[in-house]
mmCIF file of C-alpha atoms in Angstrom:
data_model
loop_
_atom_site.group_PDB
_atom_site.id
_atom_site.type_symbol
_atom_site.label_atom_id
_atom_site.label_comp_id
_atom_site.label_asym_id
_atom_site.label_seq_id
_atom_site.Cartn_x
_atom_site.Cartn_y
_atom_site.Cartn_z
ATOM 1 C CA UNK A 1 67.365 61.983 -21.319
ATOM 2 C CA UNK A 2 64.467 64.078 -19.564
ATOM 3 C CA UNK A 3 62.608 64.742 -22.597
ATOM 4 C CA UNK A 4 62.777 61.283 -23.850
ATOM 5 C CA UNK A 5 61.308 60.158 -20.810
ATOM 6 C CA UNK A 6 58.711 62.779 -20.828
ATOM 7 C CA UNK A 7 57.259 61.389 -24.020
ATOM 8 C CA UNK A 8 57.178 58.073 -22.489
ATOM 9 C CA UNK A 9 55.128 59.379 -19.892
ATOM 10 C CA UNK A 10 52.784 60.612 -22.031
ATOM 11 C CA UNK A 11 52.467 57.883 -24.077
ATOM 12 C CA UNK A 12 51.917 55.127 -21.310
ATOM 13 C CA UNK A 13 48.848 57.717 -19.923
ATOM 14 C CA UNK A 14 47.309 57.580 -23.367
ATOM 15 C CA UNK A 15 47.756 53.789 -23.346
ATOM 16 C CA UNK A 16 45.514 53.137 -20.092
ATOM 17 C CA UNK A 17 43.018 55.666 -21.301
ATOM 18 C CA UNK A 18 42.819 53.621 -24.291
ATOM 19 C CA UNK A 19 42.468 50.352 -22.533
ATOM 20 C CA UNK A 20 40.100 51.869 -19.815
ATOM 21 C CA UNK A 21 37.536 53.167 -22.428
ATOM 22 C CA UNK A 22 37.914 49.539 -24.357
ATOM 23 C CA UNK A 23 36.902 48.120 -21.334
ATOM 24 C CA UNK A 24 34.281 50.111 -20.388
ATOM 25 C CA UNK A 25 32.843 49.758 -24.320
ATOM 26 C CA UNK A 26 32.918 45.976 -23.535
ATOM 27 C CA UNK A 27 30.611 46.117 -20.605
ATOM 28 C CA UNK A 28 28.416 48.144 -22.351
ATOM 29 C CA UNK A 29 27.962 45.805 -25.265
ATOM 30 C CA UNK A 30 26.786 43.250 -22.959
ATOM 31 C CA UNK A 31 29.570 40.726 -21.992
ATOM 32 C CA UNK A 32 29.065 41.034 -18.342
ATOM 33 C CA UNK A 33 26.892 37.495 -17.639
ATOM 34 C CA UNK A 34 23.647 38.710 -16.296
ATOM 35 C CA UNK A 35 23.726 42.137 -16.057
ATOM 36 C CA UNK A 36 23.391 45.545 -18.401
ATOM 37 C CA UNK A 37 25.664 48.540 -18.989
ATOM 38 C CA UNK A 38 28.360 49.324 -16.574
ATOM 39 C CA UNK A 39 26.854 47.263 -13.637
ATOM 40 C CA UNK A 40 29.810 44.840 -13.931
ATOM 41 C CA UNK A 41 32.290 47.511 -13.590
ATOM 42 C CA UNK A 42 30.920 48.175 -10.304
ATOM 43 C CA UNK A 43 29.795 45.300 -8.210
ATOM 44 C CA UNK A 44 29.162 41.583 -9.138
ATOM 45 C CA UNK A 45 26.372 41.696 -11.730
ATOM 46 C CA UNK A 46 22.750 40.005 -11.202
ATOM 47 C CA UNK A 47 23.004 35.924 -12.453
ATOM 48 C CA UNK A 48 20.476 33.683 -12.952
ATOM 49 C CA UNK A 49 20.723 32.754 -9.219
ATOM 50 C CA UNK A 50 20.237 36.032 -8.245
ATOM 51 C CA UNK A 51 17.045 36.786 -10.219
ATOM 52 C CA UNK A 52 15.694 33.196 -9.719
ATOM 53 C CA UNK A 53 15.477 31.470 -6.200
ATOM 54 C CA UNK A 54 15.132 27.664 -6.193
ATOM 55 C CA UNK A 55 14.584 25.854 -2.838
ATOM 56 C CA UNK A 56 15.804 23.052 -2.253
ATOM 57 C CA UNK A 57 19.653 24.230 -3.189
ATOM 58 C CA UNK A 58 21.263 23.179 -6.477
ATOM 59 C CA UNK A 59 23.195 19.686 -6.373
ATOM 60 C CA UNK A 60 21.483 19.135 -2.773
ATOM 61 C CA UNK A 61 21.576 15.730 -1.778
ATOM 62 C CA UNK A 62 19.167 13.422 0.481
ATOM 63 C CA UNK A 63 16.775 15.904 0.593
ATOM 64 C CA UNK A 64 14.046 15.041 3.085
ATOM 65 C CA UNK A 65 10.657 14.373 1.963
ATOM 66 C CA UNK A 66 9.097 16.972 3.907
ATOM 67 C CA UNK A 67 11.442 19.823 2.646
ATOM 68 C CA UNK A 68 9.416 22.280 0.751
ATOM 69 C CA UNK A 69 10.075 22.660 -3.075
ATOM 70 C CA UNK A 70 9.616 25.838 -4.426
ATOM 71 C CA UNK A 71 10.431 28.739 -7.138
ATOM 72 C CA UNK A 72 10.384 32.264 -6.828
ATOM 73 C CA UNK A 73 11.799 35.804 -8.359
ATOM 74 C CA UNK A 74 12.392 38.880 -5.811
ATOM 75 C CA UNK A 75 11.626 41.499 -9.005
ATOM 76 C CA UNK A 76 9.604 40.673 -12.252
ATOM 77 C CA UNK A 77 7.815 37.321 -12.792
ATOM 78 C CA UNK A 78 7.930 34.226 -13.662
ATOM 79 C CA UNK A 79 7.347 32.606 -17.545
ATOM 80 C CA UNK A 80 7.574 29.023 -17.074
ATOM 81 C CA UNK A 81 8.289 26.760 -14.862
ATOM 82 C CA UNK A 82 9.252 23.050 -15.566
ATOM 83 C CA UNK A 83 9.550 20.194 -12.761
ATOM 84 C CA UNK A 84 10.663 16.278 -13.666
ATOM 85 C CA UNK A 85 11.058 13.761 -11.259
ATOM 86 C CA UNK A 86 13.144 10.880 -12.014
ATOM 87 C CA UNK A 87 12.586 7.445 -9.982
ATOM 88 C CA UNK A 88 12.566 3.949 -10.859
ATOM 89 C CA UNK A 89 13.773 4.559 -14.612
ATOM 90 C CA UNK A 90 10.613 6.776 -15.159
ATOM 91 C CA UNK A 91 10.492 10.313 -15.588
ATOM 92 C CA UNK A 92 7.264 12.299 -14.521
ATOM 93 C CA UNK A 93 6.235 15.780 -14.776
ATOM 94 C CA UNK A 94 5.610 17.156 -10.932
ATOM 95 C CA UNK A 95 2.205 19.492 -11.543
ATOM 96 C CA UNK A 96 2.347 22.975 -10.396
ATOM 97 C CA UNK A 97 0.860 26.588 -10.706
ATOM 98 C CA UNK A 98 2.345 30.230 -10.302
ATOM 99 C CA UNK A 99 0.559 32.530 -8.455
ATOM 100 C CA UNK A 100 -1.501 35.378 -9.592
ATOM 101 C CA UNK A 101 1.460 38.003 -9.185
ATOM 102 C CA UNK A 102 3.877 35.387 -11.043
ATOM 103 C CA UNK A 103 6.586 35.710 -8.357
ATOM 104 C CA UNK A 104 6.039 32.011 -7.162
ATOM 105 C CA UNK A 105 5.314 28.619 -7.868
ATOM 106 C CA UNK A 106 4.204 25.710 -5.601
ATOM 107 C CA UNK A 107 3.741 21.882 -6.493
ATOM 108 C CA UNK A 108 0.678 20.247 -6.150
ATOM 109 C CA UNK A 109 2.000 17.577 -4.306
ATOM 110 C CA UNK A 110 2.443 18.123 -0.612
ATOM 111 C CA UNK A 111 5.408 15.935 -0.138
ATOM 112 C CA UNK A 112 8.568 14.949 -2.221
ATOM 113 C CA UNK A 113 9.456 11.564 -3.323
ATOM 114 C CA UNK A 114 11.892 9.533 -1.885
ATOM 115 C CA UNK A 115 15.031 8.072 -3.389
ATOM 116 C CA UNK A 116 14.253 10.305 -6.614
ATOM 117 C CA UNK A 117 15.982 13.020 -8.983
ATOM 118 C CA UNK A 118 14.233 16.171 -9.252
ATOM 119 C CA UNK A 119 14.892 18.440 -12.352
ATOM 120 C CA UNK A 120 13.839 22.330 -12.183
ATOM 121 C CA UNK A 121 13.623 24.472 -15.381
ATOM 122 C CA UNK A 122 12.832 27.624 -14.722
ATOM 123 C CA UNK A 123 12.596 31.273 -17.126
ATOM 124 C CA UNK A 124 11.756 34.340 -15.360
ATOM 125 C CA UNK A 125 11.665 38.258 -16.600
ATOM 126 C CA UNK A 126 13.739 40.111 -13.815
ATOM 127 C CA UNK A 127 12.726 43.675 -12.564
ATOM 128 C CA UNK A 128 14.050 45.238 -15.959
ATOM 129 C CA UNK A 129 12.610 43.133 -18.411
ATOM 130 C CA UNK A 130 15.623 40.484 -18.974
ATOM 131 C CA UNK A 131 14.980 36.869 -19.974
ATOM 132 C CA UNK A 132 16.592 34.946 -17.815
ATOM 133 C CA UNK A 133 16.607 31.221 -17.430
ATOM 134 C CA UNK A 134 17.938 28.349 -14.443
ATOM 135 C CA UNK A 135 18.412 24.666 -14.452
ATOM 136 C CA UNK A 136 18.966 22.680 -10.910
ATOM 137 C CA UNK A 137 18.826 19.314 -9.937
ATOM 138 C CA UNK A 138 18.544 17.793 -6.439
ATOM 139 C CA UNK A 139 18.053 14.170 -4.728
ATOM 140 C CA UNK A 140 15.921 12.754 -2.316
ATOM 141 C CA UNK A 141 16.902 10.627 0.525
ATOM 142 C CA UNK A 142 16.847 7.038 -0.043
ATOM 143 C CA UNK A 143 15.481 5.358 2.900
ATOM 144 C CA UNK A 144 17.425 2.111 4.403
ATOM 145 C CA UNK A 145 13.838 0.887 5.903
ATOM 146 C CA UNK A 146 10.546 0.159 3.647
ATOM 147 C CA UNK A 147 7.268 -1.273 4.461
ATOM 148 C CA UNK A 148 4.903 -3.238 2.266
ATOM 149 C CA UNK A 149 1.330 -4.982 2.418
ATOM 150 C CA UNK A 150 0.964 -8.691 1.742
ATOM 151 C CA UNK A 151 -3.072 -8.340 0.412
ATOM 152 C CA UNK A 152 -6.018 -10.892 0.236
ATOM 153 C CA UNK A 153 -7.509 -11.985 -1.981
ATOM 154 C CA UNK A 154 -5.422 -12.145 -5.174
ATOM 155 C CA UNK A 155 -6.017 -9.646 -8.248
ATOM 156 C CA UNK A 156 -8.732 -10.406 -10.848
ATOM 157 C CA UNK A 157 -9.866 -13.358 -8.443
ATOM 158 C CA UNK A 158 -13.357 -14.326 -7.949
ATOM 159 C CA UNK A 159 -14.565 -14.743 -4.601
ATOM 160 C CA UNK A 160 -17.121 -15.895 -2.044
ATOM 161 C CA UNK A 161 -19.504 -13.138 -0.459
ATOM 162 C CA UNK A 162 -17.825 -13.306 2.953
ATOM 163 C CA UNK A 163 -14.493 -12.307 1.530
ATOM 164 C CA UNK A 164 -12.523 -9.652 3.975
ATOM 165 C CA UNK A 165 -9.624 -7.190 2.606
ATOM 166 C CA UNK A 166 -6.689 -8.076 4.506
ATOM 167 C CA UNK A 167 -3.150 -6.363 4.759
ATOM 168 C CA UNK A 168 -0.737 -7.632 6.213
ATOM 169 C CA UNK A 169 2.548 -5.501 6.828
ATOM 170 C CA UNK A 170 5.952 -6.828 7.049
ATOM 171 C CA UNK A 171 6.507 -3.698 9.162
ATOM 172 C CA UNK A 172 4.938 -2.758 12.530
ATOM 173 C CA UNK A 173 2.842 0.390 11.616
ATOM 174 C CA UNK A 174 3.234 3.106 14.370
ATOM 175 C CA UNK A 175 1.564 6.226 12.266
ATOM 176 C CA UNK A 176 -1.898 3.969 11.473
ATOM 177 C CA UNK A 177 -3.889 6.836 10.290
ATOM 178 C CA UNK A 178 -1.320 7.811 7.606
ATOM 179 C CA UNK A 179 -0.961 4.518 6.302
ATOM 180 C CA UNK A 180 -4.796 4.076 6.617
ATOM 181 C CA UNK A 181 -5.041 7.250 4.585
ATOM 182 C CA UNK A 182 -3.136 6.013 1.341
ATOM 183 C CA UNK A 183 -5.639 2.764 1.345
ATOM 184 C CA UNK A 184 -9.027 3.213 -0.698
ATOM 185 C CA UNK A 185 -11.362 0.387 -0.964
ATOM 186 C CA UNK A 186 -14.372 1.104 -3.447
ATOM 187 C CA UNK A 187 -17.052 -1.145 -4.661
ATOM 188 C CA UNK A 188 -19.991 -1.450 -7.652
ATOM 189 C CA UNK A 189 -22.272 -1.500 -6.923
ATOM 190 C CA UNK A 190 -21.366 1.057 -3.934
ATOM 191 C CA UNK A 191 -21.439 -0.223 -0.222
ATOM 192 C CA UNK A 192 -20.241 1.573 2.570
ATOM 193 C CA UNK A 193 -16.809 -0.337 3.585
ATOM 194 C CA UNK A 194 -15.117 0.220 7.084
ATOM 195 C CA UNK A 195 -11.489 -0.444 8.137
ATOM 196 C CA UNK A 196 -10.242 -2.245 11.629
ATOM 197 C CA UNK A 197 -6.685 -2.646 12.650
ATOM 198 C CA UNK A 198 -5.844 -5.728 14.385
ATOM 199 C CA UNK A 199 -2.372 -4.878 16.304
ATOM 200 C CA UNK A 200 -0.094 -2.550 14.430
ATOM 201 C CA UNK A 201 0.364 -4.756 11.488
ATOM 202 C CA UNK A 202 -2.888 -5.762 9.789
ATOM 203 C CA UNK A 203 -5.595 -3.435 8.572
ATOM 204 C CA UNK A 204 -8.797 -5.368 7.293
ATOM 205 C CA UNK A 205 -11.709 -3.845 5.614
ATOM 206 C CA UNK A 206 -15.440 -5.045 4.825
ATOM 207 C CA UNK A 207 -18.857 -3.957 4.512
ATOM 208 C CA UNK A 208 -21.824 -4.203 7.107
ATOM 209 C CA UNK A 209 -23.071 -7.421 5.617
ATOM 210 C CA UNK A 210 -21.757 -9.692 3.422
ATOM 211 C CA UNK A 211 -21.166 -8.478 -0.217
ATOM 212 C CA UNK A 212 -24.159 -8.755 -2.625
ATOM 213 C CA UNK A 213 -23.285 -11.238 -5.384
ATOM 214 C CA UNK A 214 -21.612 -9.594 -8.473
ATOM 215 C CA UNK A 215 -19.987 -6.678 -6.856
ATOM 216 C CA UNK A 216 -16.894 -5.372 -8.311
ATOM 217 C CA UNK A 217 -14.409 -4.283 -5.973
ATOM 218 C CA UNK A 218 -11.316 -1.984 -5.900
ATOM 219 C CA UNK A 219 -8.197 -1.538 -3.878
ATOM 220 C CA UNK A 220 -5.841 0.936 -4.406
ATOM 221 C CA UNK A 221 -2.688 1.254 -2.032
ATOM 222 C CA UNK A 222 -0.707 4.448 -2.569
ATOM 223 C CA UNK A 223 1.831 3.483 0.104
ATOM 224 C CA UNK A 224 5.210 4.830 -2.006
ATOM 225 C CA UNK A 225 7.013 7.446 0.409
ATOM 226 C CA UNK A 226 4.141 7.042 3.307
ATOM 227 C CA UNK A 227 5.752 7.487 6.357
ATOM 228 C CA UNK A 228 4.555 4.464 8.470
ATOM 229 C CA UNK A 229 6.629 4.356 11.441
ATOM 230 C CA UNK A 230 10.069 6.547 12.180
ATOM 231 C CA UNK A 231 12.321 6.438 9.606
ATOM 232 C CA UNK A 232 10.001 3.334 7.516
ATOM 233 C CA UNK A 233 8.578 4.300 3.957
ATOM 234 C CA UNK A 234 6.077 2.585 2.223
ATOM 235 C CA UNK A 235 7.036 1.195 -1.198
ATOM 236 C CA UNK A 236 3.501 0.325 -2.799
ATOM 237 C CA UNK A 237 1.700 2.044 -5.458
ATOM 238 C CA UNK A 238 -0.550 -0.402 -7.025
ATOM 239 C CA UNK A 239 -4.601 -1.046 -7.771
ATOM 240 C CA UNK A 240 -6.098 -4.778 -7.594
ATOM 241 C CA UNK A 241 -9.678 -5.502 -8.158
ATOM 242 C CA UNK A 242 -11.708 -8.768 -7.584
ATOM 243 C CA UNK A 243 -15.361 -9.622 -8.482
ATOM 244 C CA UNK A 244 -17.694 -11.490 -5.876
ATOM 245 C CA UNK A 245 -19.604 -14.418 -6.991
ATOM 246 C CA UNK A 246 -22.565 -16.076 -5.932
ATOM 247 C CA UNK A 247 -23.326 -16.739 -2.480
ATOM 248 C CA UNK A 248 -22.755 -19.433 -0.858
ATOM 249 C CA UNK A 249 -22.961 -20.446 3.202
ATOM 250 C CA UNK A 250 -22.915 -23.271 5.027
ATOM 251 C CA UNK A 251 -23.607 -24.014 8.834
ATOM 252 C CA UNK A 252 -21.422 -26.682 10.642
ATOM 253 C CA UNK A 253 -23.753 -28.000 13.601
ATOM 254 C CA UNK A 254 -21.358 -29.536 15.714
ATOM 255 C CA UNK A 255 -23.998 -30.778 17.961
ATOM 256 C CA UNK A 256 -26.086 -32.567 15.312
ATOM 257 C CA UNK A 257 -22.871 -33.209 13.403
ATOM 258 C CA UNK A 258 -24.107 -31.983 9.855
ATOM 259 C CA UNK A 259 -22.859 -29.257 7.007
ATOM 260 C CA UNK A 260 -25.939 -27.909 5.999
ATOM 261 C CA UNK A 261 -24.684 -26.126 2.683
ATOM 262 C CA UNK A 262 -26.798 -23.132 1.038
ATOM 263 C CA UNK A 263 -26.238 -21.795 -2.455
ATOM 264 C CA UNK A 264 -28.469 -18.564 -3.136
ATOM 265 C CA UNK A 265 -30.479 -19.040 -0.363
ATOM 266 C CA UNK A 266 -31.309 -22.523 -1.834
ATOM 267 C CA UNK A 267 -30.217 -25.584 0.452
ATOM 268 C CA UNK A 268 -27.733 -27.721 -1.665
ATOM 269 C CA UNK A 269 -27.174 -30.436 0.749
ATOM 270 C CA UNK A 270 -26.886 -31.996 4.250
ATOM 271 C CA UNK A 271 -23.324 -33.861 4.976
ATOM 272 C CA UNK A 272 -22.651 -35.722 7.627
ATOM 273 C CA UNK A 273 -19.229 -34.766 9.415
ATOM 274 C CA UNK A 274 -17.118 -35.212 12.465
ATOM 275 C CA UNK A 275 -16.097 -32.102 14.370
ATOM 276 C CA UNK A 276 -14.037 -31.220 17.059
ATOM 277 C CA UNK A 277 -14.374 -34.136 20.140
ATOM 278 C CA UNK A 278 -14.662 -32.900 23.962
ATOM 279 C CA UNK A 279 -11.436 -32.079 25.032
ATOM 280 C CA UNK A 280 -10.373 -30.660 21.582
ATOM 281 C CA UNK A 281 -13.336 -28.960 20.371
ATOM 282 C CA UNK A 282 -13.934 -26.693 16.953
ATOM 283 C CA UNK A 283 -14.174 -23.033 17.351
ATOM 284 C CA UNK A 284 -17.931 -21.902 16.881
ATOM 285 C CA UNK A 285 -18.577 -18.283 15.037
ATOM 286 C CA UNK A 286 -18.540 -17.522 11.174
ATOM 287 C CA UNK A 287 -15.159 -18.396 9.538
ATOM 288 C CA UNK A 288 -14.065 -17.591 5.687
ATOM 289 C CA UNK A 289 -12.442 -20.153 3.463
ATOM 290 C CA UNK A 290 -8.880 -18.513 2.904
ATOM 291 C CA UNK A 291 -7.410 -21.609 0.958
ATOM 292 C CA UNK A 292 -8.388 -24.724 -0.987
ATOM 293 C CA UNK A 293 -5.319 -27.104 -0.902
ATOM 294 C CA UNK A 294 -6.150 -30.291 -2.844
ATOM 295 C CA UNK A 295 -3.694 -32.177 -0.686
ATOM 296 C CA UNK A 296 -1.606 -31.130 2.369
ATOM 297 C CA UNK A 297 0.299 -32.585 5.336
ATOM 298 C CA UNK A 298 -1.163 -31.909 8.536
ATOM 299 C CA UNK A 299 1.122 -32.705 11.970
ATOM 300 C CA UNK A 300 -0.427 -32.048 15.449
ATOM 301 C CA UNK A 301 3.353 -30.412 16.638
ATOM 302 C CA UNK A 302 2.362 -27.376 14.347
ATOM 303 C CA UNK A 303 -0.726 -26.334 16.012
ATOM 304 C CA UNK A 304 0.473 -27.413 19.952
ATOM 305 C CA UNK A 305 -0.682 -30.652 20.158
ATOM 306 C CA UNK A 306 2.668 -32.548 20.419
ATOM 307 C CA UNK A 307 3.407 -36.020 18.702
ATOM 308 C CA UNK A 308 -0.332 -36.854 18.425
ATOM 309 C CA UNK A 309 -0.583 -37.321 14.764
ATOM 310 C CA UNK A 310 1.289 -36.626 11.463
ATOM 311 C CA UNK A 311 -0.952 -37.245 8.491
ATOM 312 C CA UNK A 312 1.279 -36.148 5.125
ATOM 313 C CA UNK A 313 -1.948 -36.543 2.370
ATOM 314 C CA UNK A 314 -4.931 -34.746 4.064
ATOM 315 C CA UNK A 315 -7.208 -34.742 0.951
ATOM 316 C CA UNK A 316 -9.679 -31.611 0.004
ATOM 317 C CA UNK A 317 -8.426 -29.241 2.738
ATOM 318 C CA UNK A 318 -10.403 -26.169 3.083
ATOM 319 C CA UNK A 319 -8.832 -23.699 5.562
ATOM 320 C CA UNK A 320 -10.853 -21.868 8.305
ATOM 321 C CA UNK A 321 -8.547 -20.206 10.425
ATOM 322 C CA UNK A 322 -4.865 -19.281 11.094
ATOM 323 C CA UNK A 323 -4.812 -21.022 13.593
ATOM 324 C CA UNK A 324 -5.023 -24.297 11.819
ATOM 325 C CA UNK A 325 -8.949 -24.965 11.786
ATOM 326 C CA UNK A 326 -9.335 -26.796 8.484
ATOM 327 C CA UNK A 327 -12.732 -28.683 6.955
ATOM 328 C CA UNK A 328 -10.896 -31.146 5.046
ATOM 329 C CA UNK A 329 -11.160 -34.785 3.998
ATOM 330 C CA UNK A 330 -11.331 -37.649 6.141
ATOM 331 C CA UNK A 331 -10.137 -41.327 5.390
ATOM 332 C CA UNK A 332 -8.536 -42.752 8.309
ATOM 333 C CA UNK A 333 -11.813 -42.977 10.229
ATOM 334 C CA UNK A 334 -14.608 -45.874 10.004
ATOM 335 C CA UNK A 335 -17.530 -44.383 7.628
ATOM 336 C CA UNK A 336 -19.810 -44.754 10.553
ATOM 337 C CA UNK A 337 -17.994 -41.909 12.488
ATOM 338 C CA UNK A 338 -19.609 -39.308 10.282
ATOM 339 C CA UNK A 339 -23.039 -37.944 11.313
ATOM 340 C CA UNK A 340 -22.473 -40.256 14.780
ATOM 341 C CA UNK A 341 -19.508 -38.866 16.649
ATOM 342 C CA UNK A 342 -16.759 -36.001 17.078
ATOM 343 C CA UNK A 343 -13.472 -37.252 17.122
ATOM 344 C CA UNK A 344 -11.695 -34.715 15.677
ATOM 345 C CA UNK A 345 -8.552 -31.899 17.245
ATOM 346 C CA UNK A 346 -10.723 -29.246 16.496
ATOM 347 C CA UNK A 347 -11.369 -29.623 12.735
ATOM 348 C CA UNK A 348 -14.168 -30.390 11.004
ATOM 349 C CA UNK A 349 -13.845 -33.525 8.734
ATOM 350 C CA UNK A 350 -15.860 -35.292 5.791
ATOM 351 C CA UNK A 351 -15.588 -38.203 4.511
ATOM 352 C CA UNK A 352 -12.957 -38.682 1.806
ATOM 353 C CA UNK A 353 -10.992 -41.627 0.416
ATOM 354 C CA UNK A 354 -7.114 -41.605 0.150
ATOM 355 C CA UNK A 355 -5.652 -39.708 -2.518
ATOM 356 C CA UNK A 356 -9.296 -37.856 -2.300
ATOM 357 C CA UNK A 357 -12.340 -38.505 -4.464
ATOM 358 C CA UNK A 358 -14.413 -36.266 -6.647
ATOM 359 C CA UNK A 359 -17.566 -38.080 -5.701
ATOM 360 C CA UNK A 360 -17.113 -38.364 -2.045
ATOM 361 C CA UNK A 361 -18.723 -36.079 0.296
ATOM 362 C CA UNK A 362 -15.437 -33.784 0.875
ATOM 363 C CA UNK A 363 -14.880 -34.153 -2.993
ATOM 364 C CA UNK A 364 -18.367 -32.962 -3.519
ATOM 365 C CA UNK A 365 -17.741 -29.888 -1.303
ATOM 366 C CA UNK A 366 -14.061 -28.922 -2.543
ATOM 367 C CA UNK A 367 -15.491 -28.468 -6.212
ATOM 368 C CA UNK A 368 -18.227 -26.452 -5.098
ATOM 369 C CA UNK A 369 -16.188 -23.937 -3.016
ATOM 370 C CA UNK A 370 -14.686 -20.733 -3.483
ATOM 371 C CA UNK A 371 -12.268 -18.525 -1.248
ATOM 372 C CA UNK A 372 -14.467 -15.817 0.705
ATOM 373 C CA UNK A 373 -17.141 -18.357 1.648
ATOM 374 C CA UNK A 374 -18.304 -18.431 4.853
ATOM 375 C CA UNK A 375 -18.537 -21.491 6.848
ATOM 376 C CA UNK A 376 -20.435 -20.971 10.224
ATOM 377 C CA UNK A 377 -19.813 -23.474 13.260
ATOM 378 C CA UNK A 378 -22.735 -23.343 15.748
ATOM 379 C CA UNK A 379 -23.256 -26.169 18.329
ATOM 380 C CA UNK A 380 -19.385 -26.698 19.824
ATOM 381 C CA UNK A 381 -18.416 -26.398 23.244
ATOM 382 C CA UNK A 382 -15.538 -24.133 22.515
ATOM 383 C CA UNK A 383 -15.745 -20.185 22.302
ATOM 384 C CA UNK A 384 -16.163 -17.825 19.073
ATOM 385 C CA UNK A 385 -13.501 -17.887 16.819
ATOM 386 C CA UNK A 386 -11.676 -14.483 17.462
ATOM 387 C CA UNK A 387 -11.987 -12.168 15.248
ATOM 388 C CA UNK A 388 -8.268 -11.801 13.699
ATOM 389 C CA UNK A 389 -8.309 -15.694 13.638
ATOM 390 C CA UNK A 390 -8.240 -15.449 9.526
ATOM 391 C CA UNK A 391 -11.139 -14.057 8.376
ATOM 392 C CA UNK A 392 -13.364 -14.007 11.384
ATOM 393 C CA UNK A 393 -14.136 -10.284 11.145
ATOM 394 C CA UNK A 394 -17.754 -10.978 10.909
ATOM 395 C CA UNK A 395 -17.540 -12.522 14.326
ATOM 396 C CA UNK A 396 -17.139 -8.675 15.536
ATOM 397 C CA UNK A 397 -20.559 -6.270 15.545
ATOM 398 C CA UNK A 398 -20.516 -3.368 13.179
ATOM 399 C CA UNK A 399 -19.941 -0.383 15.640
ATOM 400 C CA UNK A 400 -17.076 -2.273 17.009
ATOM 401 C CA UNK A 401 -15.734 -2.906 13.962
ATOM 402 C CA UNK A 402 -15.566 0.891 13.238
ATOM 403 C CA UNK A 403 -14.067 2.269 16.195
ATOM 404 C CA UNK A 404 -10.800 -0.335 14.894
ATOM 405 C CA UNK A 405 -10.247 2.742 12.421
ATOM 406 C CA UNK A 406 -7.369 5.161 12.764
ATOM 407 C CA UNK A 407 -9.493 8.220 11.160
ATOM 408 C CA UNK A 408 -12.748 7.639 13.672
#
């Protein structure tokens, strides 16, 4: 029995030795992931995530836009890096460059996009010359609050020479410099165009003097992912353009009760008007047409005059201020009022008929006007219109206008 047991022990030892060599040979054949030789027997083999280091980490969520995106290798060098951003159902390659020593890649973009998925594909050689590949993905923060700008004038419109580019934001902007940097306004032929902030929710742009007729203006908004206020990010990434038409400047003389219309330097007509009465005078100053309404309702309660009037069908209404100053058709006053007496609540009235007539003074002016035309009031007993009341920015001197930039 002892002899039998001794043979069994010798057979077991031989079997164990054979299994050990088989495992070593298997290791030598390269069956360990990412390693070579016998490395897998004596420690964890080097895998792709050891050779290629990617930040942010794989599968990470809610990555903030200021988080660094980088790829590096401690040893060896990078062969290729491809990064794709998926956002709003579109895939966009992210440009970047590999450093001179081949060990680091950085994107050309300084900040990550919000609400996006990033996919990073990397091929590298480790320190022993073995090729390794790695893919990671991560998603960025999706903000709950966004800001947008409502823009004037409209895209592809033809406007008068007094047009001011005006951006009205739906939320308060506290980092005005960041938002201002994201707007570009250019003109052909070239002109110096400067921005001015009115409070924290409006940004206007204009040249020093009225635009030259024929000027083509392009406005680029690159608000996507710009942080305009803590936790509030921009949504728009768009470009629009407009063309400046002929020059038309009209002067309302409230004392003489006339409207003098000049087109490209040539007088067109002098039209009798009625301006604001003594207790409710018309603003003085330069105003810009922002709306042309064939017919509109005017209710005194909407402009702080109580129940003094409510006219449901005012014809040929040309808006001049946000506060309710219009140049409009007037069919309810006697014909001899125009040119003789100021009776309005601050608007400028031209003779018209109920429903609006094409051949009346109001119809004639309406048909020859563009959004962006300038109407200047002189000779009134009221103060000058505020620069932020409608597009009243032409009432502000150039140096003061320029001082209203957040980047001065």
